[in-house]
């Protein structure tokens, strides 16, 4: 029988997992165990600290609901989501518009709207603006009939899903025209704090972090044969553009709100122009998925097969 010590325990665990049939799972778990054990040894992790970590992760799980994904928020604030995005970007066969975070408040069930529609149900005087641009390939060829999904917070800094599980506001799906153009009305985005009422917010406060995101609008853009683009525009004058708490902002995605843009297709309103270039799709893109997802989709119970045994009464 192997004598287990602080130095031999890691190899013992790896030996037990060595027969894992799936090679990718075997590689991922082996690396995870090595790094976790190395971390515990490096900081001389105490039992009390280990319990505290378990309690924290448990509280993150308990905070998750069909309207809120606290684990994605944790990943975002630790920079892991951004890192995975960067790694994924390296698999592209050509460079299009840079990506940004999908975030924990994306929703699959978003209404399809006609060009020029207002995505906000309540518009305060002076807050309305036009958002427009073109979707092209990296060479500038317009992509007609591309889908442009847009979502943002309201004037109170909250997403619709944070206020109601059923209401849909400040979001919509648009289709580009023959010239690859899209246009919609919205309200000027504002900077806001991530949810600070849960365990992730508590951790941010313990780290003396401000918890703020710069003003931005999310996009998910798709066209047949092209790599799905998850990105966002950021207002250049926001004070937290350079220290976004979830590391999603970048200078090349920063834009200005222009008072009298002669190119704006809707006159009389300030506007934001945001053009996007899509890279061609590769075999990797068809199976890689995306960082972040619709919370309600993540938390749906797995579908039961028709041959599955009936659930016990009362379950």
GROMACS .gro file of C-alpha atoms in nm:
model
  315
    1UNK     CA    1   0.000   0.000   0.000
    2UNK     CA    2   0.136   0.343  -0.103
    3UNK     CA    3   0.236   0.575   0.180
    4UNK     CA    4   0.045   0.901   0.122
    5UNK     CA    5   0.219   1.230   0.201
    6UNK     CA    6   0.191   1.591   0.090
    7UNK     CA    7   0.418   1.501  -0.201
    8UNK     CA    8   0.277   1.160  -0.304
    9UNK     CA    9  -0.097   1.227  -0.279
   10UNK     CA   10  -0.107   1.400  -0.619
   11UNK     CA   11   0.037   1.101  -0.806
   12UNK     CA   12  -0.200   0.868  -0.621
   13UNK     CA   13  -0.501   1.067  -0.743
   14UNK     CA   14  -0.365   1.083  -1.098
   15UNK     CA   15  -0.308   0.707  -1.101
   16UNK     CA   16  -0.671   0.642  -1.003
   17UNK     CA   17  -0.796   0.869  -1.281
   18UNK     CA   18  -0.555   0.737  -1.545
   19UNK     CA   19  -0.809   0.492  -1.688
   20UNK     CA   20  -1.062   0.766  -1.778
   21UNK     CA   21  -1.183   0.661  -2.126
   22UNK     CA   22  -1.239   1.012  -2.264
   23UNK     CA   23  -0.890   1.150  -2.343
   24UNK     CA   24  -0.992   1.515  -2.314
   25UNK     CA   25  -1.162   1.461  -1.976
   26UNK     CA   26  -0.855   1.269  -1.860
   27UNK     CA   27  -0.623   1.554  -1.961
   28UNK     CA   28  -0.845   1.826  -1.812
   29UNK     CA   29  -0.889   1.655  -1.477
   30UNK     CA   30  -0.522   1.558  -1.448
   31UNK     CA   31  -0.417   1.918  -1.503
   32UNK     CA   32  -0.685   2.047  -1.265
   33UNK     CA   33  -0.570   1.813  -0.988
   34UNK     CA   34  -0.204   1.907  -1.037
   35UNK     CA   35  -0.281   2.280  -1.017
   36UNK     CA   36  -0.522   2.246  -0.722
   37UNK     CA   37  -0.273   2.041  -0.522
   38UNK     CA   38   0.010   2.280  -0.612
   39UNK     CA   39  -0.205   2.574  -0.498
   40UNK     CA   40  -0.281   2.406  -0.163
   41UNK     CA   41   0.087   2.334  -0.106
   42UNK     CA   42   0.199   2.682  -0.212
   43UNK     CA   43  -0.031   2.867   0.029
   44UNK     CA   44  -0.023   2.594   0.297
   45UNK     CA   45  -0.405   2.579   0.286
   46UNK     CA   46  -0.559   2.526   0.629
   47UNK     CA   47  -0.871   2.320   0.707
   48UNK     CA   48  -1.056   2.638   0.808
   49UNK     CA   49  -0.968   2.804   0.478
   50UNK     CA   50  -1.070   2.491   0.287
   51UNK     CA   51  -1.410   2.495   0.462
   52UNK     CA   52  -1.448   2.866   0.388
   53UNK     CA   53  -1.384   2.798   0.019
   54UNK     CA   54  -1.639   2.516   0.013
   55UNK     CA   55  -1.896   2.740   0.182
   56UNK     CA   56  -1.829   3.014  -0.072
   57UNK     CA   57  -1.876   2.783  -0.371
   58UNK     CA   58  -2.191   2.644  -0.212
   59UNK     CA   59  -2.331   2.993  -0.170
   60UNK     CA   60  -2.252   3.071  -0.536
   61UNK     CA   61  -2.453   2.766  -0.640
   62UNK     CA   62  -2.745   2.859  -0.417
   63UNK     CA   63  -2.757   3.207  -0.572
   64UNK     CA   64  -2.809   3.064  -0.922
   65UNK     CA   65  -3.165   3.082  -1.054
   66UNK     CA   66  -3.326   3.072  -1.400
   67UNK     CA   67  -3.272   3.450  -1.406
   68UNK     CA   68  -2.922   3.471  -1.260
   69UNK     CA   69  -2.601   3.276  -1.323
   70UNK     CA   70  -2.369   3.353  -1.032
   71UNK     CA   71  -2.101   3.108  -1.150
   72UNK     CA   72  -2.063   3.295  -1.480
   73UNK     CA   73  -2.039   3.619  -1.282
   74UNK     CA   74  -1.765   3.462  -1.070
   75UNK     CA   75  -1.581   3.349  -1.382
   76UNK     CA   76  -1.615   3.697  -1.529
   77UNK     CA   77  -1.478   3.879  -1.223
   78UNK     CA   78  -1.182   3.641  -1.202
   79UNK     CA   79  -1.090   3.711  -1.564
   80UNK     CA   80  -1.144   3.347  -1.658
   81UNK     CA   81  -1.422   3.424  -1.904
   82UNK     CA   82  -1.203   3.681  -2.080
   83UNK     CA   83  -0.909   3.440  -2.087
   84UNK     CA   84  -1.118   3.161  -2.242
   85UNK     CA   85  -1.241   3.414  -2.500
   86UNK     CA   86  -0.882   3.508  -2.584
   87UNK     CA   87  -0.788   3.142  -2.623
   88UNK     CA   88  -1.092   3.081  -2.842
   89UNK     CA   89  -1.008   3.383  -3.060
   90UNK     CA   90  -0.675   3.220  -3.144
   91UNK     CA   91  -0.862   2.937  -3.319
   92UNK     CA   92  -1.014   3.174  -3.576
   93UNK     CA   93  -0.887   3.134  -3.931
   94UNK     CA   94  -0.899   3.511  -3.981
   95UNK     CA   95  -0.937   3.817  -3.761
   96UNK     CA   96  -1.273   3.989  -3.749
   97UNK     CA   97  -1.417   4.227  -3.490
   98UNK     CA   98  -1.275   4.153  -3.148
   99UNK     CA   99  -1.495   3.961  -2.909
  100UNK     CA  100  -1.620   4.060  -2.565
  101UNK     CA  101  -1.811   3.882  -2.290
  102UNK     CA  102  -2.156   3.738  -2.345
  103UNK     CA  103  -2.227   3.797  -1.977
  104UNK     CA  104  -2.475   3.625  -1.745
  105UNK     CA  105  -2.787   3.804  -1.875
  106UNK     CA  106  -2.812   3.689  -2.236
  107UNK     CA  107  -3.152   3.537  -2.326
  108UNK     CA  108  -3.235   3.302  -2.611
  109UNK     CA  109  -3.597   3.415  -2.611
  110UNK     CA  110  -3.560   3.765  -2.756
  111UNK     CA  111  -3.820   3.928  -2.985
  112UNK     CA  112  -3.742   3.982  -3.354
  113UNK     CA  113  -3.794   4.347  -3.444
  114UNK     CA  114  -3.813   4.548  -3.765
  115UNK     CA  115  -3.531   4.782  -3.863
  116UNK     CA  116  -3.552   5.113  -3.679
  117UNK     CA  117  -3.756   4.975  -3.388
  118UNK     CA  118  -3.706   5.099  -3.033
  119UNK     CA  119  -3.589   4.819  -2.801
  120UNK     CA  120  -3.677   5.006  -2.480
  121UNK     CA  121  -4.037   5.016  -2.359
  122UNK     CA  122  -3.978   5.327  -2.148
  123UNK     CA  123  -3.767   5.611  -2.287
  124UNK     CA  124  -3.686   5.909  -2.068
  125UNK     CA  125  -3.668   6.246  -2.246
  126UNK     CA  126  -3.320   6.309  -2.382
  127UNK     CA  127  -3.201   5.950  -2.344
  128UNK     CA  128  -3.304   5.812  -2.683
  129UNK     CA  129  -3.036   5.745  -2.942
  130UNK     CA  130  -2.984   5.554  -3.266
  131UNK     CA  131  -2.757   5.252  -3.296
  132UNK     CA  132  -2.655   5.158  -3.647
  133UNK     CA  133  -2.378   5.005  -3.856
  134UNK     CA  134  -2.290   4.739  -4.110
  135UNK     CA  135  -2.205   4.370  -4.082
  136UNK     CA  136  -1.946   4.257  -4.337
  137UNK     CA  137  -1.683   3.992  -4.389
  138UNK     CA  138  -1.322   4.086  -4.311
  139UNK     CA  139  -1.280   4.220  -4.665
  140UNK     CA  140  -1.576   4.457  -4.636
  141UNK     CA  141  -1.828   4.250  -4.832
  142UNK     CA  142  -2.176   4.318  -4.686
  143UNK     CA  143  -2.350   4.024  -4.522
  144UNK     CA  144  -2.723   4.039  -4.593
  145UNK     CA  145  -2.973   3.868  -4.362
  146UNK     CA  146  -2.725   3.841  -4.077
  147UNK     CA  147  -2.893   3.826  -3.736
  148UNK     CA  148  -2.795   4.099  -3.490
  149UNK     CA  149  -2.907   4.031  -3.133
  150UNK     CA  150  -2.873   4.333  -2.903
  151UNK     CA  151  -2.925   4.370  -2.528
  152UNK     CA  152  -2.838   4.622  -2.257
  153UNK     CA  153  -2.945   4.754  -1.918
  154UNK     CA  154  -3.220   5.004  -1.863
  155UNK     CA  155  -3.189   5.352  -1.717
  156UNK     CA  156  -3.164   5.201  -1.368
  157UNK     CA  157  -2.858   4.993  -1.456
  158UNK     CA  158  -3.048   4.662  -1.442
  159UNK     CA  159  -3.123   4.405  -1.710
  160UNK     CA  160  -3.485   4.306  -1.762
  161UNK     CA  161  -3.416   3.954  -1.638
  162UNK     CA  162  -3.298   4.097  -1.304
  163UNK     CA  163  -3.633   4.267  -1.250
  164UNK     CA  164  -3.872   4.007  -1.389
  165UNK     CA  165  -3.841   3.646  -1.505
  166UNK     CA  166  -4.097   3.703  -1.778
  167UNK     CA  167  -4.056   4.065  -1.894
  168UNK     CA  168  -3.848   4.134  -2.205
  169UNK     CA  169  -3.706   4.483  -2.244
  170UNK     CA  170  -3.398   4.661  -2.374
  171UNK     CA  171  -3.323   4.378  -2.615
  172UNK     CA  172  -3.414   4.265  -2.964
  173UNK     CA  173  -3.303   4.068  -3.270
  174UNK     CA  174  -3.260   4.249  -3.602
  175UNK     CA  175  -3.175   4.138  -3.956
  176UNK     CA  176  -2.932   4.318  -4.183
  177UNK     CA  177  -3.049   4.446  -4.522
  178UNK     CA  178  -2.893   4.379  -4.863
  179UNK     CA  179  -2.608   4.618  -4.780
  180UNK     CA  180  -2.538   4.449  -4.447
  181UNK     CA  181  -2.686   4.744  -4.257
  182UNK     CA  182  -2.877   4.733  -3.930
  183UNK     CA  183  -3.043   5.017  -3.742
  184UNK     CA  184  -3.241   5.046  -3.421
  185UNK     CA  185  -3.344   5.293  -3.155
  186UNK     CA  186  -3.237   5.249  -2.796
  187UNK     CA  187  -3.136   5.458  -2.495
  188UNK     CA  188  -2.787   5.572  -2.410
  189UNK     CA  189  -2.622   5.297  -2.204
  190UNK     CA  190  -2.491   5.380  -1.860
  191UNK     CA  191  -2.219   5.226  -1.650
  192UNK     CA  192  -2.343   5.001  -1.372
  193UNK     CA  193  -2.234   4.777  -1.090
  194UNK     CA  194  -2.237   4.401  -1.117
  195UNK     CA  195  -2.482   4.241  -0.868
  196UNK     CA  196  -2.316   4.299  -0.532
  197UNK     CA  197  -2.583   4.132  -0.319
  198UNK     CA  198  -2.445   3.780  -0.361
  199UNK     CA  199  -2.125   3.590  -0.279
  200UNK     CA  200  -1.939   3.725  -0.585
  201UNK     CA  201  -2.019   4.082  -0.479
  202UNK     CA  202  -1.906   4.002  -0.126
  203UNK     CA  203  -1.575   3.873  -0.260
  204UNK     CA  204  -1.532   4.187  -0.471
  205UNK     CA  205  -1.585   4.407  -0.165
  206UNK     CA  206  -1.336   4.201   0.035
  207UNK     CA  207  -1.085   4.268  -0.243
  208UNK     CA  208  -1.160   4.644  -0.234
  209UNK     CA  209  -1.286   4.635  -0.594
  210UNK     CA  210  -1.539   4.890  -0.721
  211UNK     CA  211  -1.756   4.634  -0.903
  212UNK     CA  212  -1.832   4.870  -1.192
  213UNK     CA  213  -1.874   4.793  -1.560
  214UNK     CA  214  -1.834   5.072  -1.820
  215UNK     CA  215  -2.140   5.168  -2.025
  216UNK     CA  216  -2.187   4.913  -2.300
  217UNK     CA  217  -2.428   4.733  -2.533
  218UNK     CA  218  -2.401   4.360  -2.602
  219UNK     CA  219  -2.412   4.197  -2.947
  220UNK     CA  220  -2.442   3.843  -3.076
  221UNK     CA  221  -2.413   3.835  -3.455
  222UNK     CA  222  -2.447   3.539  -3.687
  223UNK     CA  223  -2.453   3.460  -4.059
  224UNK     CA  224  -2.436   3.123  -4.240
  225UNK     CA  225  -2.078   3.021  -4.307
  226UNK     CA  226  -1.932   3.272  -4.062
  227UNK     CA  227  -1.798   3.249  -3.708
  228UNK     CA  228  -2.054   3.361  -3.450
  229UNK     CA  229  -1.950   3.696  -3.305
  230UNK     CA  230  -2.008   3.774  -2.938
  231UNK     CA  231  -1.898   4.130  -2.870
  232UNK     CA  232  -2.000   4.465  -2.722
  233UNK     CA  233  -1.951   4.834  -2.780
  234UNK     CA  234  -1.824   5.054  -2.495
  235UNK     CA  235  -1.872   5.428  -2.457
  236UNK     CA  236  -1.533   5.592  -2.480
  237UNK     CA  237  -1.604   5.858  -2.216
  238UNK     CA  238  -1.697   5.614  -1.939
  239UNK     CA  239  -1.464   5.649  -1.635
  240UNK     CA  240  -1.436   5.271  -1.595
  241UNK     CA  241  -1.342   5.187  -1.953
  242UNK     CA  242  -0.988   5.100  -1.843
  243UNK     CA  243  -1.075   4.905  -1.525
  244UNK     CA  244  -1.384   4.702  -1.615
  245UNK     CA  245  -1.448   4.465  -1.323
  246UNK     CA  246  -1.504   4.172  -1.563
  247UNK     CA  247  -1.221   4.261  -1.805
  248UNK     CA  248  -1.450   4.281  -2.108
  249UNK     CA  249  -1.375   4.630  -2.241
  250UNK     CA  250  -1.106   4.721  -2.491
  251UNK     CA  251  -1.005   5.035  -2.678
  252UNK     CA  252  -1.087   4.893  -3.022
  253UNK     CA  253  -1.449   4.839  -2.911
  254UNK     CA  254  -1.484   5.192  -2.770
  255UNK     CA  255  -1.721   5.427  -2.955
  256UNK     CA  256  -1.858   5.779  -2.923
  257UNK     CA  257  -2.214   5.907  -2.904
  258UNK     CA  258  -2.237   6.163  -3.186
  259UNK     CA  259  -2.489   6.447  -3.173
  260UNK     CA  260  -2.536   6.516  -3.545
  261UNK     CA  261  -2.396   6.233  -3.752
  262UNK     CA  262  -2.482   6.299  -4.120
  263UNK     CA  263  -2.450   5.925  -4.195
  264UNK     CA  264  -2.710   5.823  -3.936
  265UNK     CA  265  -3.017   5.677  -4.113
  266UNK     CA  266  -3.255   5.825  -3.854
  267UNK     CA  267  -3.222   6.201  -3.827
  268UNK     CA  268  -3.276   6.422  -3.524
  269UNK     CA  269  -3.127   6.189  -3.262
  270UNK     CA  270  -2.774   6.137  -3.131
  271UNK     CA  271  -2.626   5.815  -3.264
  272UNK     CA  272  -2.367   5.543  -3.217
  273UNK     CA  273  -2.213   5.376  -3.520
  274UNK     CA  274  -2.075   5.027  -3.468
  275UNK     CA  275  -1.958   4.827  -3.771
  276UNK     CA  276  -1.871   4.458  -3.731
  277UNK     CA  277  -1.662   4.221  -3.941
  278UNK     CA  278  -1.727   3.846  -3.925
  279UNK     CA  279  -1.457   3.586  -3.980
  280UNK     CA  280  -1.530   3.277  -4.187
  281UNK     CA  281  -1.642   2.971  -3.995
  282UNK     CA  282  -1.403   2.683  -3.936
  283UNK     CA  283  -1.462   2.326  -3.824
  284UNK     CA  284  -1.364   2.428  -3.470
  285UNK     CA  285  -1.639   2.692  -3.455
  286UNK     CA  286  -1.914   2.435  -3.511
  287UNK     CA  287  -1.834   2.250  -3.189
  288UNK     CA  288  -1.670   2.508  -2.959
  289UNK     CA  289  -1.977   2.683  -2.816
  290UNK     CA  290  -1.944   3.020  -2.643
  291UNK     CA  291  -1.840   3.161  -2.307
  292UNK     CA  292  -2.156   3.236  -2.109
  293UNK     CA  293  -2.514   3.142  -2.184
  294UNK     CA  294  -2.879   3.201  -2.113
  295UNK     CA  295  -2.922   3.131  -1.738
  296UNK     CA  296  -3.260   2.969  -1.793
  297UNK     CA  297  -3.108   2.737  -2.054
  298UNK     CA  298  -2.824   2.637  -1.822
  299UNK     CA  299  -3.059   2.555  -1.539
  300UNK     CA  300  -3.316   2.359  -1.738
  301UNK     CA  301  -3.337   1.997  -1.619
  302UNK     CA  302  -3.202   1.745  -1.873
  303UNK     CA  303  -3.463   1.601  -2.107
  304UNK     CA  304  -3.584   1.254  -2.012
  305UNK     CA  305  -3.580   0.990  -2.281
  306UNK     CA  306  -3.905   0.817  -2.367
  307UNK     CA  307  -3.762   0.490  -2.242
  308UNK     CA  308  -3.668   0.633  -1.903
  309UNK     CA  309  -3.840   0.487  -1.602
  310UNK     CA  310  -4.120   0.703  -1.457
  311UNK     CA  311  -4.021   0.932  -1.171
  312UNK     CA  312  -4.132   0.830  -0.823
  313UNK     CA  313  -4.454   0.990  -0.705
  314UNK     CA  314  -4.405   1.328  -0.548
  315UNK     CA  315  -4.069   1.397  -0.712
   0.00000   0.00000   0.00000
